[in-house]
Tab-separated table of C-alpha atoms and ligand atoms in Angstrom:
chain	number	residue	atom	x	y	z
A	321	MET	CA	52.350	48.168	24.772
A	322	LEU	CA	51.606	48.766	28.464
A	323	PRO	CA	52.960	51.978	29.955
A	324	ALA	CA	54.752	51.134	33.156
A	325	PHE	CA	53.082	53.909	34.833
A	326	LEU	CA	52.977	54.613	38.623
A	327	LEU	CA	51.702	57.974	39.195
A	328	PRO	CA	50.238	60.045	36.395
A	329	LEU	CA	50.229	63.746	37.253
A	330	LEU	CA	47.023	65.539	36.376
A	331	ALA	CA	46.990	69.259	35.719
A	332	LEU	CA	43.310	70.195	35.764
A	333	THR	CA	40.166	68.246	35.163
A	334	ASN	CA	36.571	69.315	34.886
A	335	ILE	CA	34.324	66.875	36.757
A	336	THR	CA	30.897	66.431	35.248
A	337	ALA	CA	29.958	62.781	35.316
A	338	SER	CA	28.194	60.890	37.941
A	339	PRO	CA	28.926	59.031	40.265
A	340	LEU	CA	32.343	60.558	40.371
A	341	ALA	CA	30.928	64.043	40.553
A	342	ALA	CA	29.265	63.395	43.842
A	343	HIS	CA	32.723	62.551	45.331
A	344	SER	CA	34.746	65.209	43.405
A	345	ILE	CA	37.235	62.612	42.238
A	346	ALA	CA	39.018	62.507	38.872
A	347	ALA	CA	39.303	59.102	37.094
A	348	PRO	CA	40.902	59.643	33.757
A	349	THR	CA	41.493	56.292	32.339
A	350	TRP	CA	43.150	54.885	29.195
A	351	TYR	CA	41.112	53.382	26.334
A	352	ALA	CA	43.442	51.212	24.095
A	353	GLY	CA	42.184	51.832	20.601
A	354	TRP	CA	43.605	48.559	19.319
A	355	HIS	CA	41.494	46.512	21.803
A	356	ALA	CA	38.265	47.880	20.199
A	357	THR	CA	38.376	44.884	17.803
A	358	GLY	CA	39.747	42.536	20.508
A	359	GLY	CA	36.516	42.476	22.655
A	360	PHE	CA	36.399	46.054	23.989
A	361	PRO	CA	34.418	48.176	21.525
A	362	LEU	CA	33.293	51.695	22.336
A	363	SER	CA	29.789	50.227	23.115
A	364	SER	CA	31.368	48.338	26.150
A	365	VAL	CA	32.621	51.583	27.924
A	366	SER	CA	30.788	52.396	31.039
A	367	TRP	CA	30.876	56.121	30.211
A	368	ASP	CA	28.979	57.128	33.392
A	369	LYS	CA	31.865	55.998	35.580
A	370	TYR	CA	34.601	58.086	34.031
A	371	ASN	CA	34.968	61.846	33.638
A	372	THR	CA	38.014	61.563	31.263
A	373	LEU	CA	39.093	58.951	28.865
A	374	TYR	CA	42.470	58.880	27.175
A	375	TYR	CA	42.456	57.469	23.648
A	376	SER	CA	45.739	55.515	23.395
A	377	PHE	CA	48.077	56.062	21.616
A	378	ALA	CA	49.137	58.675	19.043
A	379	GLU	CA	52.762	58.080	18.306
A	380	THR	CA	55.459	60.510	17.305
A	381	THR	CA	56.984	60.111	13.747
A	382	GLN	CA	60.044	61.121	12.104
A	383	SER	CA	58.266	64.508	11.143
A	384	VAL	CA	57.680	67.051	13.875
A	385	ASN	CA	54.607	68.053	11.958
A	386	SER	CA	52.712	64.747	12.068
A	387	LEU	CA	51.906	61.942	14.374
A	388	SER	CA	50.591	58.534	13.706
A	389	LEU	CA	47.473	56.710	14.956
A	390	SER	CA	48.211	53.668	12.808
A	391	GLY	CA	48.866	51.280	15.849
A	392	SER	CA	45.685	52.212	17.543
A	393	ASP	CA	42.710	51.863	15.089
A	394	GLY	CA	42.791	55.641	14.671
A	395	GLU	CA	39.870	55.821	12.343
A	396	MET	CA	37.817	55.362	15.537
A	397	LEU	CA	39.050	58.502	17.179
A	398	PRO	CA	36.316	60.773	15.908
A	399	GLN	CA	33.612	58.377	17.115
A	400	PHE	CA	35.413	58.031	20.398
A	401	VAL	CA	35.411	61.882	20.833
A	402	SER	CA	31.735	62.369	19.822
A	403	GLU	CA	30.523	59.394	22.127
A	404	ALA	CA	32.559	60.809	25.023
A	405	HIS	CA	31.125	64.309	24.599
A	406	ALA	CA	27.560	62.845	24.326
A	407	HIS	CA	28.115	61.318	27.819
A	408	GLY	CA	29.589	64.352	29.282
A	409	VAL	CA	33.126	62.774	29.365
A	410	GLU	CA	36.277	64.577	28.298
A	411	ALA	CA	38.102	63.074	25.448
A	412	HIS	CA	41.895	63.241	25.543
A	413	ILE	CA	44.581	61.739	23.372
A	414	ALA	CA	47.588	59.993	24.943
A	415	VAL	CA	50.795	60.704	23.153
A	416	GLY	CA	54.466	61.018	23.412
A	417	GLY	CA	56.180	64.483	23.187
A	418	TRP	CA	56.265	66.236	19.789
A	419	SER	CA	56.152	69.752	18.546
A	420	GLY	CA	53.771	72.221	20.196
A	421	GLY	CA	52.080	73.321	16.914
A	422	THR	CA	51.332	69.701	15.966
A	423	VAL	CA	49.674	69.149	19.421
A	424	VAL	CA	47.437	72.083	18.942
A	425	ASP	CA	46.374	71.196	15.437
A	426	PHE	CA	45.735	67.661	16.322
A	427	ALA	CA	43.541	68.808	19.331
A	428	LEU	CA	41.487	71.160	17.071
A	429	GLN	CA	41.174	68.507	14.331
A	430	TYR	CA	39.648	65.948	16.662
A	431	LYS	CA	37.875	68.351	19.036
A	432	LEU	CA	39.848	67.010	21.948
A	433	ASP	CA	39.613	68.350	25.489
A	434	GLY	CA	43.034	67.447	26.573
A	435	ILE	CA	46.415	65.844	25.937
A	436	GLN	CA	48.023	63.185	28.069
A	437	PHE	CA	51.740	62.788	27.660
A	438	ASP	CA	52.833	59.279	28.026
A	439	TRP	CA	56.655	60.044	28.089
A	440	GLU	CA	57.447	58.193	31.271
A	441	SER	CA	61.141	57.771	31.116
A	442	PRO	CA	62.825	61.139	30.242
A	443	ASN	CA	66.669	60.446	30.102
A	444	ASP	CA	65.986	56.600	30.325
A	445	GLN	CA	66.637	54.298	27.458
A	446	GLY	CA	63.051	52.716	27.571
A	447	ILE	CA	62.553	50.368	24.743
A	448	GLY	CA	66.219	50.363	23.656
A	449	CYS	CA	66.856	52.636	20.708
A	450	ASN	CA	65.607	56.006	22.028
A	451	THR	CA	67.740	59.129	21.873
A	452	ILE	CA	68.165	60.421	25.341
A	453	SER	CA	69.646	63.404	27.013
A	454	VAL	CA	70.323	64.625	30.491
A	455	HIS	CA	68.207	67.659	29.577
A	456	ASP	CA	65.097	65.494	28.806
A	457	THR	CA	63.282	66.467	31.917
A	458	ALA	CA	64.060	70.247	31.647
A	459	ASN	CA	63.209	70.108	27.986
A	460	PHE	CA	59.865	68.399	28.589
A	461	LEU	CA	58.974	71.140	31.175
A	462	ALA	CA	60.043	73.847	28.678
A	463	PHE	CA	57.944	72.188	26.090
A	464	LEU	CA	54.823	72.150	28.350
A	465	GLN	CA	55.329	75.767	29.354
A	466	GLU	CA	55.646	76.776	25.726
A	467	LEU	CA	52.530	74.680	24.897
A	468	ARG	CA	50.433	76.465	27.539
A	469	GLN	CA	51.336	79.863	25.953
A	470	ASN	CA	49.377	78.793	22.886
A	471	PRO	CA	45.755	80.173	23.275
A	472	VAL	CA	44.246	76.857	22.123
A	473	ALA	CA	46.506	74.829	24.337
A	474	ALA	CA	45.767	77.062	27.244
A	475	LYS	CA	42.210	75.724	27.360
A	476	LEU	CA	43.312	71.983	27.121
A	477	THR	CA	43.686	69.829	30.113
A	478	LEU	CA	47.268	68.623	30.135
A	479	SER	CA	48.510	65.634	32.073
A	480	ALA	CA	51.431	63.312	32.163
A	481	ALA	CA	52.010	59.834	33.263
A	482	SER	CA	55.079	59.679	35.381
A	483	ARG	CA	57.118	57.430	37.533
A	484	LEU	CA	56.870	57.584	41.263
A	485	GLY	CA	59.530	59.833	42.571
A	486	ARG	CA	60.099	62.132	45.525
A	487	THR	CA	58.805	64.864	44.440
A	488	ALA	CA	58.972	67.393	42.435
A	489	GLY	CA	56.707	70.023	44.062
A	490	MET	CA	53.509	68.863	42.436
A	491	PRO	CA	50.591	69.682	44.616
A	492	VAL	CA	48.795	66.624	46.012
A	493	ASP	CA	45.476	67.697	44.527
A	494	LYS	CA	46.870	67.568	41.057
A	495	ILE	CA	48.096	63.982	41.371
A	496	VAL	CA	46.086	61.026	40.504
A	497	LEU	CA	47.154	57.593	41.421
A	498	GLY	CA	47.930	55.143	38.627
A	499	VAL	CA	46.113	51.917	39.118
A	500	ALA	CA	46.284	48.613	37.010
A	501	SER	CA	43.389	46.412	35.871
A	502	TYR	CA	45.991	43.868	35.009
A	503	GLY	CA	48.418	41.525	36.695
A	504	HIS	CA	51.818	39.977	35.827
A	505	SER	CA	52.846	36.305	35.659
A	506	PHE	CA	55.860	34.603	37.039
A	507	SER	CA	57.308	31.072	36.784
A	508	VAL	CA	57.682	29.730	40.268
A	509	PRO	CA	58.502	26.044	41.194
A	510	PRO	CA	56.414	24.609	44.054
A	511	CYS	CA	59.435	24.439	46.220
A	512	ASP	CA	59.819	28.162	46.182
A	513	ALA	CA	56.023	29.097	45.995
A	514	PHE	CA	55.058	27.656	49.453
A	515	VAL	CA	56.243	28.180	52.897
A	516	SER	CA	58.032	24.838	53.746
A	517	ASP	CA	55.637	21.939	54.350
A	518	THR	CA	52.695	24.127	54.210
A	519	LYS	CA	49.944	25.146	51.711
A	520	THR	CA	50.559	28.781	52.374
A	521	LEU	CA	51.978	30.777	49.591
A	522	ALA	CA	55.425	32.315	50.436
A	523	ALA	CA	55.972	36.014	50.361
A	524	TYR	CA	58.135	37.346	47.534
A	525	PRO	CA	59.368	33.860	46.108
A	526	THR	CA	62.176	33.844	43.721
A	527	PHE	CA	61.036	33.113	40.137
A	528	ASN	CA	62.577	31.930	36.826
A	529	ALA	CA	63.039	35.206	34.837
A	530	SER	CA	64.056	33.341	31.698
A	531	ASN	CA	60.699	31.458	31.565
A	532	GLN	CA	57.946	34.169	31.233
A	533	PRO	CA	54.531	32.474	31.247
A	534	LEU	CA	52.339	33.719	28.404
A	535	GLY	CA	49.482	36.032	29.612
A	536	ASP	CA	45.787	36.113	28.337
A	537	ALA	CA	44.362	36.473	24.995
A	538	TRP	CA	45.520	40.196	24.724
A	539	ASP	CA	49.178	39.131	25.447
A	540	ASN	CA	51.470	38.619	22.533
A	541	THR	CA	53.504	35.548	22.108
A	542	GLY	CA	56.660	37.583	21.285
A	543	SER	CA	57.674	39.800	18.444
A	544	VAL	CA	60.429	42.115	17.154
A	545	ASP	CA	60.077	45.659	18.644
A	546	VAL	CA	60.679	48.884	16.750
A	547	CYS	CA	64.282	48.777	17.746
A	548	GLY	CA	64.664	45.402	15.926
A	549	VAL	CA	65.029	43.315	19.110
A	550	TYR	CA	63.040	40.310	19.871
A	551	GLU	CA	60.869	40.672	22.870
A	552	GLY	CA	59.099	37.665	24.502
A	553	SER	CA	55.594	37.649	25.741
A	554	GLY	CA	54.645	40.282	28.283
A	555	GLY	CA	53.069	37.934	30.760
A	556	THR	CA	50.120	40.263	31.293
A	557	PHE	CA	46.756	38.954	32.531
A	558	ASN	CA	43.987	41.489	32.589
A	559	PHE	CA	41.448	41.053	35.360
A	560	TRP	CA	38.993	39.467	32.901
A	561	GLY	CA	41.852	37.318	31.783
A	562	LEU	CA	42.393	35.845	35.170
A	563	ILE	CA	38.692	34.794	35.158
A	564	ASP	CA	39.089	33.611	31.529
A	565	ASN	CA	42.038	31.374	32.315
A	566	GLY	CA	40.581	29.792	35.501
A	567	PHE	CA	42.566	31.629	38.173
A	568	LEU	CA	39.495	33.410	39.489
A	569	THR	CA	35.799	32.777	39.565
A	570	LYS	CA	33.354	35.214	37.925
A	571	GLU	CA	32.992	36.768	41.323
A	572	GLY	CA	36.589	37.536	41.371
A	573	LYS	CA	37.486	34.915	44.081
A	574	PRO	CA	40.186	32.367	43.778
A	575	ALA	CA	39.000	29.345	41.848
A	576	ASP	CA	39.071	25.758	43.235
A	577	GLY	CA	42.455	24.366	43.140
A	578	ILE	CA	44.153	27.746	42.845
A	579	HIS	CA	46.241	28.919	45.852
A	580	TYR	CA	45.719	32.584	46.938
A	581	ARG	CA	47.446	35.086	49.313
A	582	TYR	CA	46.774	38.698	50.033
A	583	ASP	CA	50.006	40.358	50.846
A	584	THR	CA	49.223	42.851	53.637
A	585	CYS	CA	52.359	44.895	52.936
A	586	SER	CA	51.824	45.788	49.331
A	587	GLN	CA	47.992	45.268	49.783
A	588	THR	CA	47.721	43.215	46.621
A	589	PRO	CA	46.821	39.519	46.013
A	590	TYR	CA	48.544	36.815	44.059
A	591	VAL	CA	47.400	33.364	42.888
A	592	TYR	CA	49.248	30.278	42.014
A	593	ASN	CA	48.509	27.257	39.932
A	594	ARG	CA	50.803	24.408	41.239
A	595	THR	CA	50.298	22.286	38.105
A	596	SER	CA	51.431	25.010	35.695
A	597	GLN	CA	53.726	26.627	38.189
A	598	VAL	CA	52.261	30.028	37.150
A	599	MET	CA	52.055	32.676	39.869
A	600	ILE	CA	50.294	35.979	39.152
A	601	SER	CA	50.549	39.194	41.145
A	602	PHE	CA	47.413	41.318	40.396
A	603	ASP	CA	44.834	43.727	41.696
A	604	ASN	CA	41.397	42.693	42.844
A	605	VAL	CA	38.313	44.264	44.415
A	606	GLN	CA	40.089	44.259	47.911
A	607	SER	CA	43.119	45.915	46.634
A	608	PHE	CA	41.270	48.475	44.632
A	609	ALA	CA	39.303	49.401	47.698
A	610	ALA	CA	42.482	49.790	49.597
A	611	LYS	CA	43.786	52.186	46.922
A	612	GLY	CA	40.566	54.169	46.970
A	613	LYS	CA	40.870	54.560	50.626
A	614	TYR	CA	44.513	55.658	50.319
A	615	ILE	CA	43.558	58.278	47.726
A	616	LYS	CA	40.844	59.450	49.981
A	617	ASP	CA	42.996	59.605	53.056
A	618	THR	CA	45.838	61.400	51.339
A	619	LYS	CA	43.574	63.784	49.455
A	620	LEU	CA	44.919	62.834	45.994
A	621	ARG	CA	42.899	64.061	43.115
A	622	GLY	CA	41.765	60.650	42.078
A	623	PHE	CA	42.859	57.599	40.035
A	624	SER	CA	43.860	56.629	36.590
A	625	MET	CA	43.391	53.092	35.330
A	626	TRP	CA	45.260	51.341	32.624
A	627	GLU	CA	43.071	50.234	31.036
A	628	ALA	CA	39.292	50.509	30.881
A	629	GLY	CA	38.984	47.211	28.893
A	630	GLY	CA	40.995	45.260	31.535
A	631	ASP	CA	38.138	45.208	34.089
A	632	TYR	CA	35.341	42.489	34.317
A	633	ASN	CA	31.964	43.769	34.858
A	634	ASP	CA	33.239	46.998	36.392
A	635	MET	CA	34.202	45.157	39.556
A	636	LEU	CA	37.493	47.021	40.092
A	637	LEU	CA	36.025	50.329	38.897
A	638	ASP	CA	32.996	50.011	41.145
A	639	SER	CA	35.173	49.040	44.166
A	640	ILE	CA	37.637	51.999	43.929
A	641	ILE	CA	34.710	54.478	43.406
A	642	ASP	CA	32.810	52.998	46.377
A	643	ALA	CA	35.794	53.717	48.592
A	644	PHE	CA	34.815	57.475	48.287
A	645	LYS	CA	31.359	56.921	49.655
A	646	CYS	CA	30.774	58.399	53.022
A	647	ALA	CA	31.141	56.009	55.861
B	1162	NAG	C1	64.224	28.498	33.808
B	1162	NAG	O1	63.507	28.463	32.554
B	1162	NAG	C2	64.383	28.068	31.415
B	1162	NAG	C3	63.405	28.244	30.196
B	1162	NAG	O2	62.368	27.455	30.291
B	1162	NAG	C4	64.779	26.666	31.683
B	1162	NAG	O3	65.663	26.298	30.621
B	1162	NAG	C5	65.591	26.623	32.926
B	1162	NAG	O4	66.080	25.254	33.272
B	1162	NAG	C6	64.762	27.164	34.148
B	1162	NAG	N1	65.618	27.271	35.307
B	1162	NAG	C7	65.294	26.787	36.519
B	1162	NAG	C8	66.264	26.991	37.541
B	1162	NAG	O5	64.370	25.997	36.660
B	1163	NAG	C1	46.342	24.612	36.373
B	1163	NAG	O1	47.130	24.505	35.254
B	1163	NAG	C2	46.923	23.180	34.548
B	1163	NAG	C3	48.053	23.014	33.515
B	1163	NAG	O2	48.007	24.188	32.694
B	1163	NAG	C4	45.553	23.197	34.017
B	1163	NAG	O3	45.251	22.024	33.378
B	1163	NAG	C5	44.481	23.304	35.200
B	1163	NAG	O4	43.238	23.432	34.686
B	1163	NAG	C6	44.886	24.538	35.963
B	1163	NAG	N1	44.125	24.601	37.210
B	1163	NAG	C7	43.070	25.529	37.427
B	1163	NAG	C8	42.341	25.232	38.701
B	1163	NAG	O5	42.837	26.287	36.679
């Protein structure tokens, strides 16, 4: 399940790995455990291009004393931690909120360097059957403050994935920008896709929300969620999936017969296949470079990508890192 993150907040990160070290940027990025067997094993990770990786996800359970790694090939977590450490990369676990003692025990058990809280919607229904409260945000803060009091947790790097919001008093140098190595598909008929009588793609066309095109090989065709509600496919295309499915060439350029537009307002591209009527809004090398420049100009702490396995030959990762090179 993709977190709909926009702006993860980073508390503190040690920067050890090159080439990030040279530019003093933090690049904590999610590693989705369940994709290890889907084409992105640990051996595919470009360890030298990250300083922190988040193993995703540990999930809360009915018991405040335990959490579950069952959805994320959790037996791989010890190897993930030791490989990360061997490469000078911090290993964190991404998890929802649960009791402070459990967090500390879990961090000790797996020799983790930090915890990333992926509770992005306090007091928001989210998947549909969560218990919510107007006190969620205050309780979350109280929980983090209590956790910090613990001598073990005091040494952990704590971070949270959060929605974009006016702000909360978080210093700019503790914020990393969430960036996506995936795009989203929409069903758009040709009459809406193009500016009238042209081959130019229209800006922000209407789309048929009840016809969600299936994404790439990592997308699901639809299933019943934990709340017992049927959810259709996500329509997610990873960057490699856009290449796999013929929208982009291996160089990341629009393929022959694919319509392309780079929206200068959002500074993101989109592609369109007129035959299948599938339009995909995504990020490419150009938009990642723009995001890197934004981070540099605004003096944010760095970036955080969902997910490491979505990239193709590190094209997105290299592009955003290159933006920090001196002109
Ligand atoms: C939208 O998609 C649904 C499902 O495929 C289809 O039944 C419906 O006719 C479409 N609506 C329009 C306006 O094309
Ligand atoms: C566009 O979609 C059609 C129908 O799915 C497919 O046959 C064709 O190969 C696609 N075009 C490109 C350029 O990928």
